[in-house]
Short mmCIF file of C-alpha atoms in Angstrom, two decimals:
data_model
loop_
_atom_site.label_atom_id
_atom_site.label_comp_id
_atom_site.label_asym_id
_atom_site.label_seq_id
_atom_site.Cartn_x
_atom_site.Cartn_y
_atom_site.Cartn_z
CA MET A 29 1.43 1.82 -2.00
CA ASN A 30 -2.15 1.31 -2.85
CA ARG A 31 -3.57 0.75 0.52
CA LYS A 32 -7.29 0.89 1.50
CA THR A 33 -8.18 3.13 4.30
CA LEU A 34 -11.46 2.80 6.15
CA VAL A 35 -12.63 6.12 7.67
CA LEU A 36 -15.32 5.87 10.38
CA SER A 37 -17.29 8.97 10.42
CA ALA A 38 -19.25 9.80 13.58
CA VAL A 39 -22.75 10.11 12.12
CA VAL A 40 -24.21 10.98 15.48
CA GLY A 41 -21.47 13.45 16.34
CA LEU A 42 -19.22 11.60 18.88
CA LEU A 43 -16.02 12.54 17.27
CA ALA A 44 -16.84 16.14 16.37
CA PRO A 45 -15.57 17.90 19.55
CA VAL A 46 -12.23 16.20 19.07
CA LEU A 47 -11.88 16.53 15.35
CA ALA A 48 -13.51 19.73 14.41
CA ALA A 49 -10.88 21.92 12.66
CA CYS A 50 -10.36 25.55 13.54
CA GLY A 51 -8.19 28.42 12.49
CA GLY A 52 -8.82 30.16 9.24
CA SER A 53 -7.05 31.03 5.96
CA ASP A 54 -3.70 31.70 7.60
CA SER A 55 -3.50 28.14 8.80
CA GLY A 56 -2.11 25.26 6.94
CA SER A 57 0.60 24.66 4.35
CA ASN A 58 0.70 26.73 1.21
CA SER A 59 3.54 24.87 -0.48
CA GLY A 60 3.41 22.87 -3.69
CA ASP A 61 1.48 23.01 -6.89
CA ALA A 62 -2.40 23.01 -7.22
CA ILE A 63 -3.87 19.78 -6.11
CA VAL A 64 -5.90 18.38 -9.06
CA VAL A 65 -9.20 16.69 -8.33
CA GLY A 66 -11.22 14.72 -10.86
CA THR A 67 -14.94 14.42 -11.01
CA THR A 68 -17.61 13.21 -13.27
CA ASP A 69 -19.89 15.86 -12.06
CA ARG A 70 -21.06 18.13 -14.95
CA PHE A 71 -21.71 21.82 -14.57
CA THR A 72 -23.86 23.10 -17.32
CA ALA A 73 -25.87 26.21 -18.08
CA SER A 74 -28.86 26.03 -20.37
CA LYS A 75 -32.02 28.00 -21.18
CA GLU A 76 -34.00 25.96 -18.68
CA ALA A 77 -31.25 26.29 -15.91
CA PRO A 78 -29.12 29.28 -16.70
CA ALA A 79 -27.85 29.89 -13.13
CA PRO A 80 -26.49 26.58 -11.88
CA LEU A 81 -24.13 28.05 -9.24
CA ASP A 82 -26.48 30.56 -7.64
CA PRO A 83 -26.98 29.65 -4.03
CA ALA A 84 -30.69 30.47 -4.42
CA TYR A 85 -31.02 27.87 -7.17
CA ALA A 86 -28.29 25.12 -6.77
CA TYR A 87 -29.58 21.93 -5.31
CA ASP A 88 -27.47 18.89 -6.22
CA VAL A 89 -24.42 17.44 -4.68
CA GLY A 90 -22.14 18.61 -7.49
CA THR A 91 -23.05 22.30 -7.48
CA TRP A 92 -23.17 22.45 -3.75
CA ASN A 93 -19.66 20.99 -3.53
CA VAL A 94 -18.65 24.09 -5.49
CA LEU A 95 -20.60 26.36 -3.31
CA ARG A 96 -19.38 24.88 -0.01
CA GLN A 97 -15.79 25.98 -0.95
CA THR A 98 -16.62 29.57 -1.95
CA VAL A 99 -19.82 30.73 -0.21
CA GLN A 100 -19.66 31.04 3.69
CA THR A 101 -22.50 30.14 5.90
CA LEU A 102 -23.27 31.13 9.49
CA MET A 103 -22.78 27.41 10.50
CA VAL A 104 -20.68 24.72 9.09
CA GLN A 105 -20.77 20.84 9.46
CA PRO A 106 -17.53 19.87 11.11
CA ARG A 107 -15.04 17.21 10.30
CA GLY A 108 -16.23 13.91 11.66
CA ASP A 109 -19.89 15.05 11.52
CA GLY A 110 -21.74 15.99 14.66
CA ASP A 111 -23.59 19.20 15.36
CA PRO A 112 -22.97 22.23 13.18
CA GLN A 113 -20.35 24.61 14.41
CA PRO A 114 -20.25 28.49 13.92
CA ASP A 115 -18.29 29.64 10.79
CA ALA A 116 -19.23 33.07 9.68
CA ALA A 117 -20.91 33.32 13.04
CA GLU A 118 -19.09 33.74 16.28
CA LYS A 119 -21.88 32.09 18.06
CA CYS A 120 -25.45 30.84 17.36
CA GLY A 121 -28.25 29.35 19.41
CA PHE A 122 -31.90 29.14 20.21
CA SER A 123 -32.86 31.99 22.56
CA ASP A 124 -36.22 30.65 23.55
CA SER A 125 -37.43 27.34 25.09
CA GLY A 126 -39.58 26.53 22.16
CA ASN A 127 -36.94 26.41 19.39
CA GLU A 128 -38.58 29.20 17.51
CA ARG A 129 -36.18 32.05 17.91
CA TYR A 130 -32.54 31.53 16.67
CA SER A 131 -29.88 34.16 17.14
CA CYS A 132 -26.33 34.57 15.59
CA THR A 133 -23.53 36.90 16.20
CA LEU A 134 -21.21 37.46 13.32
CA ARG A 135 -17.43 37.19 13.80
CA LYS A 136 -15.55 40.54 14.06
CA GLY A 137 -13.95 41.80 10.79
CA LEU A 138 -15.75 39.38 8.46
CA GLU A 139 -15.15 40.18 4.81
CA PHE A 140 -16.11 39.21 1.41
CA SER A 141 -13.33 37.90 -0.87
CA ASN A 142 -13.05 41.36 -2.43
CA GLY A 143 -12.51 43.02 0.96
CA ASP A 144 -15.98 44.40 1.44
CA ALA A 145 -17.18 44.21 5.12
CA ILE A 146 -19.93 41.72 5.82
CA THR A 147 -22.77 42.84 8.12
CA ALA A 148 -25.97 41.51 9.53
CA GLU A 149 -27.86 43.18 6.70
CA ASP A 150 -25.85 41.15 4.10
CA VAL A 151 -26.93 37.94 5.84
CA LYS A 152 -30.57 38.99 5.90
CA PHE A 153 -30.38 39.97 2.24
CA SER A 154 -29.02 36.58 1.26
CA ILE A 155 -31.54 34.54 3.14
CA ASP A 156 -34.50 36.75 2.14
CA ARG A 157 -33.25 36.65 -1.46
CA ALA A 158 -33.33 32.78 -1.60
CA ARG A 159 -36.75 32.83 0.03
CA GLY A 160 -38.12 35.46 -2.20
CA ILE A 161 -36.94 34.21 -5.55
CA LYS A 162 -38.42 30.70 -4.91
CA ALA A 163 -36.40 28.96 -7.59
CA ASP A 164 -37.92 25.97 -9.27
CA SER A 165 -35.23 23.69 -7.81
CA GLU A 166 -37.38 24.16 -4.47
CA VAL A 167 -34.12 24.57 -2.49
CA TYR A 168 -35.75 27.51 -0.73
CA ALA A 169 -37.95 24.98 1.05
CA LEU A 170 -34.97 24.30 3.31
CA LEU A 171 -35.74 27.86 4.75
CA SER A 172 -39.49 27.30 5.01
CA THR A 173 -39.61 27.51 8.76
CA ILE A 174 -38.33 31.09 8.71
CA ASP A 175 -41.06 33.70 9.31
CA THR A 176 -38.78 36.82 9.48
CA VAL A 177 -35.16 37.79 9.71
CA GLU A 178 -34.25 40.61 12.04
CA THR A 179 -30.95 42.43 12.40
CA GLN A 180 -29.65 44.35 15.48
CA GLY A 181 -26.56 46.43 14.65
CA ASP A 182 -23.97 45.18 12.29
CA ARG A 183 -23.40 41.73 13.93
CA GLU A 184 -26.60 40.49 15.22
CA VAL A 185 -29.16 38.30 13.22
CA ILE A 186 -32.24 36.90 14.62
CA PHE A 187 -34.38 34.35 12.88
CA HIS A 188 -38.05 34.15 13.94
CA LEU A 189 -39.46 30.83 12.97
CA ASN A 190 -43.00 29.97 12.24
CA SER A 191 -42.80 26.61 13.94
CA ALA A 192 -40.31 24.83 16.15
CA ASP A 193 -37.40 23.51 14.18
CA ALA A 194 -34.73 21.68 16.00
CA THR A 195 -32.80 21.11 12.77
CA PHE A 196 -32.55 24.78 11.85
CA PRO A 197 -28.74 25.02 12.78
CA TYR A 198 -28.13 22.35 10.12
CA LYS A 199 -30.09 24.30 7.52
CA LEU A 200 -28.00 27.41 8.19
CA SER A 201 -24.99 25.27 7.26
CA THR A 202 -26.29 24.58 3.71
CA PRO A 203 -25.47 26.64 0.61
CA VAL A 204 -28.93 28.04 0.13
CA ALA A 205 -28.21 29.97 3.49
CA GLY A 206 -24.75 31.20 2.06
CA ILE A 207 -23.86 34.83 2.42
CA VAL A 208 -23.61 36.79 -0.86
CA ASN A 209 -22.60 40.30 -1.59
CA PRO A 210 -25.57 42.53 -2.69
CA LYS A 211 -23.23 44.18 -5.11
CA ASP A 212 -22.94 40.86 -7.06
CA TYR A 213 -26.32 39.32 -6.66
CA GLU A 214 -29.63 41.01 -7.51
CA LYS A 215 -32.41 40.72 -5.02
CA ASP A 216 -35.13 39.38 -7.25
CA LYS A 217 -33.20 37.62 -10.01
CA LEU A 218 -30.81 34.61 -10.24
CA ARG A 219 -27.23 35.15 -11.30
CA ASP A 220 -26.66 33.45 -14.62
CA GLY A 221 -23.51 31.59 -15.46
CA PHE A 222 -20.69 30.17 -13.32
CA SER A 223 -19.48 33.23 -11.34
CA VAL A 224 -19.51 32.75 -7.52
CA ASP A 225 -18.50 35.48 -5.00
CA GLY A 226 -18.64 34.92 -1.35
CA SER A 227 -16.47 34.81 1.86
CA GLY A 228 -15.66 31.09 1.97
CA PRO A 229 -12.20 29.56 2.16
CA TYR A 230 -11.69 29.84 -1.61
CA THR A 231 -12.37 32.03 -4.64
CA LEU A 232 -13.42 30.48 -7.90
CA GLU A 233 -12.40 30.81 -11.48
CA THR A 234 -13.82 28.55 -14.14
CA GLU A 235 -12.90 27.53 -17.64
CA VAL A 236 -15.99 27.04 -19.72
CA LYS A 237 -16.56 25.40 -23.10
CA ASP A 238 -19.88 24.92 -24.84
CA ASP A 239 -21.81 26.23 -21.72
CA ALA A 240 -20.16 23.61 -19.42
CA VAL A 241 -17.35 23.94 -16.87
CA VAL A 242 -14.32 21.92 -17.86
CA LYS A 243 -12.05 23.24 -15.07
CA ALA A 244 -12.77 25.04 -11.83
CA VAL A 245 -9.80 26.61 -9.89
CA PHE A 246 -10.15 27.17 -6.27
CA THR A 247 -7.65 29.65 -4.80
CA LYS A 248 -7.27 30.13 -1.12
CA ASN A 249 -9.21 33.27 -0.04
CA SER A 250 -7.00 35.50 2.12
CA HIS A 251 -9.97 37.29 3.47
CA TYR A 252 -11.58 34.13 4.87
CA LYS A 253 -12.34 34.29 8.61
CA GLY A 254 -13.92 31.10 9.93
CA GLN A 255 -13.27 27.95 11.70
CA LEU A 256 -11.98 25.88 8.79
CA LYS A 257 -8.27 25.14 8.51
CA VAL A 258 -7.11 25.50 4.87
CA ASN A 259 -4.35 23.07 4.13
CA ASN A 260 -3.50 24.20 0.50
CA SER A 261 -3.29 27.27 -1.65
CA LYS A 262 -4.96 26.04 -4.73
CA VAL A 263 -7.14 23.13 -5.81
CA GLU A 264 -8.07 22.49 -9.47
CA MET A 265 -11.20 20.49 -10.12
CA ARG A 266 -11.50 18.86 -13.63
CA SER A 267 -14.77 17.49 -14.96
CA PHE A 268 -14.47 14.25 -16.99
CA GLU A 269 -17.03 12.71 -19.46
CA ASP A 270 -16.87 9.40 -17.63
CA ALA A 271 -15.25 7.42 -14.88
CA ALA A 272 -12.92 5.60 -17.30
CA ALA A 273 -11.35 8.86 -18.47
CA MET A 274 -11.06 10.11 -14.96
CA GLY A 275 -9.39 6.76 -13.86
CA SER A 276 -6.93 6.97 -16.71
CA ALA A 277 -5.97 10.47 -15.73
CA LEU A 278 -5.22 9.35 -12.16
CA GLU A 279 -3.13 6.41 -13.40
CA LYS A 280 -1.07 8.80 -15.58
CA GLY A 281 -0.67 11.31 -12.93
CA ASP A 282 -2.62 14.04 -14.67
CA ILE A 283 -4.80 14.36 -11.61
CA ASP A 284 -4.07 13.69 -7.88
CA LEU A 285 -7.41 12.48 -6.61
CA MET A 286 -10.70 11.21 -7.95
CA THR A 287 -14.02 11.09 -6.37
CA ARG A 288 -17.65 10.74 -7.44
CA SER A 289 -18.44 8.89 -9.37
CA MET A 290 -16.08 5.98 -9.68
CA THR A 291 -17.56 2.65 -11.15
CA PRO A 292 -17.83 -0.42 -8.95
CA ALA A 293 -15.36 -2.18 -11.17
CA GLN A 294 -12.85 0.64 -10.46
CA ILE A 295 -13.38 0.56 -6.79
CA THR A 296 -12.94 -3.15 -6.64
CA LYS A 297 -9.79 -3.05 -8.82
CA LEU A 298 -8.28 -0.38 -6.48
CA ASP A 299 -9.29 -2.37 -3.41
CA ASN A 300 -7.73 -5.63 -4.62
CA ALA A 301 -4.49 -4.12 -6.01
CA SER A 302 -1.19 -4.46 -4.34
CA GLY A 303 1.57 -1.99 -4.81
CA GLY A 304 1.38 1.18 -6.82
CA ASN A 305 1.02 4.66 -5.62
CA VAL A 306 -2.71 5.18 -5.22
CA ASP A 307 -4.59 4.89 -1.92
CA LEU A 308 -8.35 4.03 -1.79
CA ASN A 309 -10.23 5.65 1.04
CA GLU A 310 -13.65 4.03 1.91
CA MET A 311 -16.00 5.91 4.08
CA PRO A 312 -19.53 5.39 5.42
CA GLY A 313 -22.01 7.22 3.30
CA LEU A 314 -25.54 8.51 3.51
CA GLU A 315 -26.24 8.43 -0.27
CA ILE A 316 -29.51 6.64 -1.12
CA ARG A 317 -31.06 5.70 -4.34
CA TYR A 318 -34.76 5.45 -5.05
CA LEU A 319 -37.57 5.39 -7.54
CA ALA A 320 -39.97 8.30 -7.51
CA PHE A 321 -43.54 8.39 -8.88
CA ASN A 322 -45.77 11.05 -10.46
CA THR A 323 -48.73 9.81 -8.55
CA ASN A 324 -51.04 11.81 -11.01
CA SER A 325 -49.87 9.84 -13.94
CA PRO A 326 -52.29 7.17 -15.26
CA SER A 327 -49.81 4.32 -15.23
CA VAL A 328 -49.01 4.58 -11.50
CA LYS A 329 -51.81 6.64 -10.11
CA THR A 330 -53.43 3.63 -8.41
CA GLN A 331 -51.63 2.87 -5.24
CA ALA A 332 -51.76 -0.96 -5.79
CA VAL A 333 -49.55 -0.56 -8.76
CA ARG A 334 -46.92 1.16 -6.78
CA GLN A 335 -47.29 -1.44 -3.94
CA ALA A 336 -47.00 -4.29 -6.43
CA MET A 337 -43.60 -2.75 -7.76
CA ALA A 338 -42.40 -2.56 -4.17
CA GLN A 339 -43.49 -6.22 -3.64
CA VAL A 340 -41.58 -7.48 -6.79
CA ILE A 341 -38.28 -5.50 -6.68
CA ASP A 342 -35.44 -7.62 -5.31
CA ARG A 343 -32.84 -5.33 -3.65
CA GLY A 344 -30.47 -8.08 -2.86
CA GLU A 345 -30.18 -9.26 -6.34
CA LEU A 346 -29.84 -5.62 -7.65
CA ILE A 347 -26.94 -4.87 -5.32
CA ALA A 348 -25.23 -8.22 -5.84
CA LYS A 349 -25.17 -7.86 -9.67
CA VAL A 350 -24.22 -4.17 -9.76
CA TYR A 351 -22.73 -2.83 -6.70
CA GLY A 352 -21.48 -5.82 -4.54
CA THR A 353 -20.18 -4.80 -1.17
CA GLN A 354 -20.28 -1.09 -2.10
CA ALA A 355 -23.99 -0.87 -1.16
CA GLN A 356 -26.68 -2.37 1.10
CA PRO A 357 -30.46 -2.83 0.66
CA LEU A 358 -32.45 0.10 1.95
CA TYR A 359 -36.06 -0.34 3.16
CA SER A 360 -36.80 3.29 4.06
CA LEU A 361 -35.93 6.68 2.88
CA VAL A 362 -33.87 7.14 6.09
CA PRO A 363 -30.47 5.29 5.93
CA ALA A 364 -29.80 2.67 8.46
CA THR A 365 -27.22 4.78 10.37
CA ILE A 366 -29.39 7.70 10.97
CA THR A 367 -31.44 8.03 14.31
CA GLY A 368 -35.00 7.44 13.52
CA HIS A 369 -34.54 4.74 10.70
CA SER A 370 -36.98 2.02 10.51
CA ASN A 371 -37.16 -0.93 8.02
CA ALA A 372 -40.73 0.21 6.96
CA PHE A 373 -40.74 -1.37 3.42
CA PHE A 374 -39.56 -4.74 4.67
CA ASN A 375 -42.04 -4.67 7.41
CA GLU A 376 -44.76 -3.94 4.91
CA TYR A 377 -43.71 -6.35 2.08
CA GLY A 378 -41.13 -8.73 3.42
CA ASP A 379 -39.19 -10.69 0.81
CA PRO A 380 -40.02 -10.14 -2.99
CA SER A 381 -43.11 -12.06 -3.95
CA VAL A 382 -44.83 -12.25 -7.40
CA SER A 383 -47.80 -13.90 -5.94
CA LYS A 384 -48.45 -11.13 -3.31
CA ALA A 385 -47.88 -8.53 -6.01
CA ARG A 386 -50.40 -10.32 -8.29
CA SER A 387 -52.96 -10.34 -5.49
CA LEU A 388 -52.59 -6.58 -4.85
CA LEU A 389 -53.25 -5.93 -8.55
CA THR A 390 -56.14 -8.35 -8.77
CA LYS A 391 -57.83 -6.73 -5.72
CA ALA A 392 -57.56 -3.32 -7.29
CA ALA A 393 -59.00 -4.65 -10.71
CA ILE A 394 -55.74 -3.64 -12.53
CA THR A 395 -55.29 -5.22 -15.93
CA THR A 396 -51.80 -6.69 -16.43
CA PRO A 397 -49.23 -6.27 -17.61
CA VAL A 398 -48.97 -2.58 -16.53
CA LYS A 399 -47.06 -0.72 -19.13
CA MET A 400 -44.63 2.06 -18.10
CA THR A 401 -41.14 3.57 -18.68
CA LEU A 402 -38.46 3.91 -15.98
CA HIS A 403 -36.38 6.98 -16.50
CA TYR A 404 -32.82 7.49 -15.29
CA THR A 405 -29.86 9.94 -15.85
CA THR A 406 -26.98 8.61 -17.73
CA ASP A 407 -24.24 10.85 -16.43
CA HIS A 408 -24.89 12.04 -12.91
CA TYR A 409 -24.71 8.95 -10.63
CA GLY A 410 -22.21 6.85 -12.57
CA THR A 411 -22.32 4.54 -15.52
CA ALA A 412 -23.56 1.60 -13.33
CA THR A 413 -26.88 3.38 -13.23
CA ALA A 414 -27.71 1.94 -16.71
CA GLN A 415 -27.04 -1.61 -15.48
CA GLU A 416 -29.04 -1.04 -12.45
CA PHE A 417 -32.10 -0.07 -14.44
CA GLU A 418 -31.83 -2.95 -16.81
CA ILE A 419 -31.95 -5.21 -13.85
CA LEU A 420 -34.94 -3.41 -12.37
CA LYS A 421 -36.68 -3.80 -15.87
CA LYS A 422 -35.92 -7.53 -15.88
CA GLN A 423 -37.31 -8.15 -12.37
CA LEU A 424 -40.47 -6.29 -13.04
CA ASN A 425 -41.07 -7.85 -16.46
CA LYS A 426 -40.17 -11.37 -15.32
CA SER A 427 -43.14 -11.22 -12.92
CA GLY A 428 -45.42 -10.94 -15.91
CA LEU A 429 -47.29 -8.17 -14.10
CA PHE A 430 -45.46 -5.30 -15.75
CA ASP A 431 -44.29 -4.23 -19.24
CA VAL A 432 -41.41 -1.99 -18.62
CA THR A 433 -39.01 -0.18 -20.79
CA VAL A 434 -36.11 2.06 -19.65
CA GLN A 435 -34.95 5.48 -20.98
CA GLY A 436 -31.61 7.06 -20.11
CA THR A 437 -31.25 10.92 -20.42
CA SER A 438 -28.28 13.32 -19.71
CA TRP A 439 -28.63 15.24 -16.37
CA ASP A 440 -29.00 18.68 -18.01
CA LYS A 441 -32.19 17.46 -19.77
CA PHE A 442 -33.27 14.97 -17.14
CA VAL A 443 -33.76 17.52 -14.35
CA PRO A 444 -35.97 20.03 -16.28
CA ALA A 445 -38.05 17.05 -17.72
CA GLU A 446 -38.57 15.55 -14.18
CA ARG A 447 -39.46 18.95 -12.77
CA ALA A 448 -41.96 19.59 -15.59
CA GLY A 449 -43.78 16.30 -14.72
CA LYS A 450 -42.85 14.49 -17.89
CA TYR A 451 -41.92 11.32 -16.29
CA ASP A 452 -44.26 8.71 -14.60
CA VAL A 453 -41.41 6.89 -12.86
CA TRP A 454 -37.81 7.94 -12.49
CA GLY A 455 -34.67 6.98 -10.55
CA MET A 456 -32.92 9.48 -8.47
CA GLY A 457 -30.12 9.69 -5.75
CA TRP A 458 -30.15 11.76 -2.61
CA PHE A 459 -27.13 13.10 -0.92
CA PRO A 460 -28.38 14.71 2.31
CA ASP A 461 -28.22 18.41 2.98
CA PHE A 462 -27.38 17.37 6.61
CA PRO A 463 -27.29 14.07 8.57
CA ASP A 464 -30.66 13.99 10.16
CA ALA A 465 -33.77 11.92 9.44
CA ASP A 466 -35.84 15.00 8.70
CA ASN A 467 -33.63 15.67 5.64
CA PHE A 468 -34.60 12.25 4.21
CA LEU A 469 -38.20 12.83 4.56
CA ALA A 470 -39.29 16.50 4.39
CA PRO A 471 -37.64 17.26 1.03
CA PHE A 472 -39.69 14.53 -0.54
CA LEU A 473 -43.00 14.78 1.45
CA ASP A 474 -43.44 18.34 2.73
CA LYS A 475 -45.01 21.22 0.91
CA ASN A 476 -42.78 22.63 -1.88
CA ASN A 477 -40.99 19.19 -2.13
CA PHE A 478 -38.01 19.28 -4.44
CA LEU A 479 -39.39 16.52 -6.68
CA LYS A 480 -42.46 18.66 -7.39
CA SER A 481 -44.40 15.54 -6.62
CA PRO A 482 -48.23 15.85 -6.53
CA TYR A 483 -48.20 13.42 -3.58
CA ALA A 484 -49.39 15.14 -0.41
CA ASN A 485 -50.35 13.38 2.84
CA GLY A 486 -51.89 15.89 5.31
CA THR A 487 -50.92 13.87 8.32
CA ILE A 488 -47.34 13.91 7.40
CA ILE A 489 -47.31 17.64 6.36
CA ASN A 490 -49.43 19.13 9.11
CA ASN A 491 -48.72 16.88 12.08
CA LEU A 492 -45.80 14.49 11.79
CA ILE A 493 -43.06 16.63 10.31
CA PRO A 494 -43.82 19.59 12.76
CA GLU A 495 -43.99 17.12 15.66
CA SER A 496 -40.56 15.67 14.77
CA ARG A 497 -38.97 19.13 14.44
CA ARG A 498 -40.07 20.10 17.90
CA GLU A 499 -37.79 17.50 19.44
CA ALA A 500 -34.20 18.62 20.00
CA ASP A 501 -33.48 15.05 21.21
CA ARG A 502 -33.76 13.28 17.82
CA LEU A 503 -34.27 9.88 19.61
CA THR A 504 -37.40 11.23 21.13
CA ALA A 505 -38.57 12.30 17.48
CA SER A 506 -38.31 8.73 16.48
CA LYS A 507 -42.06 8.02 17.14
CA SER A 508 -43.17 10.73 14.64
CA LEU A 509 -40.40 9.77 12.18
CA THR A 510 -41.47 6.04 12.25
CA GLN A 511 -45.00 6.93 11.55
CA ILE A 512 -43.93 8.85 8.48
CA GLN A 513 -41.91 5.94 7.22
CA ASP A 514 -44.80 3.54 7.79
CA ILE A 515 -47.17 5.80 5.75
CA VAL A 516 -44.70 6.12 2.85
CA ALA A 517 -44.30 2.31 2.80
CA ASN A 518 -48.05 1.82 2.54
CA GLU A 519 -48.84 4.60 0.06
CA VAL A 520 -45.57 4.25 -2.00
CA PRO A 521 -44.86 7.67 -3.31
CA LEU A 522 -41.27 6.46 -3.58
CA ILE A 523 -39.52 3.16 -3.49
CA PRO A 524 -36.03 3.25 -1.59
CA LEU A 525 -33.50 0.96 -3.21
CA TRP A 526 -30.13 1.02 -1.60
CA GLN A 527 -27.73 2.88 0.54
CA GLY A 528 -24.03 3.31 -0.66
CA LYS A 529 -20.59 3.70 0.69
CA GLN A 530 -18.36 6.41 -0.73
CA TYR A 531 -14.79 6.43 -1.97
CA ILE A 532 -11.94 8.64 -2.73
CA ALA A 533 -8.84 7.42 -4.68
CA ALA A 534 -5.71 9.59 -4.31
CA ARG A 535 -2.02 9.52 -5.08
CA ASP A 536 -0.07 8.72 -1.94
CA ASP A 537 1.62 12.15 -1.73
CA ILE A 538 -1.80 13.72 -1.08
CA THR A 539 -2.64 14.18 2.60
CA GLY A 540 -6.13 14.63 4.14
CA SER A 541 -7.97 12.60 1.59
CA GLU A 542 -9.56 10.52 4.28
CA TRP A 543 -11.36 13.68 5.46
CA ALA A 544 -12.13 15.16 2.00
CA LEU A 545 -15.72 13.74 2.13
CA ASN A 546 -18.01 13.80 4.98
CA SER A 547 -21.02 11.48 5.46
CA SER A 548 -23.28 13.81 3.64
CA SER A 549 -20.93 13.62 0.57
CA THR A 550 -19.79 17.17 1.20
CA LEU A 551 -16.30 17.73 -0.58
CA GLN A 552 -14.00 19.37 1.84
CA LEU A 553 -11.14 20.53 -0.43
CA TRP A 554 -9.59 22.45 2.49
CA GLU A 555 -8.64 19.15 4.10
CA LEU A 556 -6.22 18.27 1.22
CA GLY A 557 -2.43 18.83 1.36
CA ARG A 558 0.63 17.65 -0.42
CA GLY A 559 3.32 15.80 1.58
CA VAL A 560 4.28 12.34 2.51
CA SER A 561 1.53 9.91 3.88
CA GLU A 562 2.16 8.11 7.06
#
């Protein structure tokens, strides 16, 4: 019946106590065939990245959405967002007044999917392993506030932090903190390939062709003990080359649901259609897009060049021509719906102005036009990315101040090149690890940032980030967070572009699709069922 459902997530957690699911693997319906989910995410192994699904390495939304189904964490982000809740843990909490000692008690009878008992030592092994390997994805930086991990008996884990960190419970809900079996994962070496073994709600089997996963089958884990209610017995995820092929498969009934990344045209078509048997669910999202700079590269090393780009780019035109109502302009790394957000870039630059940009470059004695290449990935954020970068190129070149070309590269080659510092300017998206302003700032600006950016501001790293983490009340942390955003707007190590909504399209006999994505774009396959929609 092709209706559009608007799902209002409680980003600040007001709905969480009411909507948080509980139960475990024995709850929910097991009837019906496997629910088939389509995605354009690509899961590939290469010489540069041979271990894409190891929790100590994986750090993108696609691989995390595999791990969140299979590798259990002490805490989990509940349905409807809000504060994280215990999952592998029975209870967790700060045991001191300074937010520097965090204790967890494991659930009784916790087991890996093969039936092996899980102990506190397994948790310590898993956390210390990720911290010790220090993979070049920089995902281990999420655990940077841990000093030591202590165990007491089989069920008690105590985290001693090197500084106050009110966001630590969120970090324990991310896959890098996933509990893995020492029998399957070596302490000092990443696990190559696509095998995943844990204690999450599902086990995983993959079908691989040419070092890429073409099908992933998630089967309900009978050993799972946690708070999640699993509403199906099996989910099959199929990876498509592009959104058009995925959409065709949904229309033909070959898949039951499709998620990221649909094209703006597909979303508009589904939104406007009447009749049919596909429902479009629109949800608030925290996805952002931005330009990143290698601030050591000659073309953009001078701050005035980056400022001039920020002064010229017209977000309104960009969104109107590419994404329409599916996105909104973003003037900070922190999205508008997150506590601590400020419109720092608008406050600094106002409306787009070529004359102001020219003045910035003239004062810095920069010869124009400034020549550079904007790099983007062709297959990770959807096909509209190419159109987006063509418009950015036109805006910058039309000013007469820049001579810009664009270059698209597949994700499997794009990421290693970006991490190796081969790009001066490149476009990225960010799907937050957890819905807090810290997670839109620290991963880009702190030590061991995941972009491997040479940009480092001592005030941000040594003072403002630690100050913000000391505040359990995130509204109180806003002063430090606003100062960080103001510095970023002035020094421009990145340029935020837009904040997007998120969508799922599902056949109308699929239930729970309105809960299958949370605001952090976490895919929650356990919410899906097969039945009759109301």
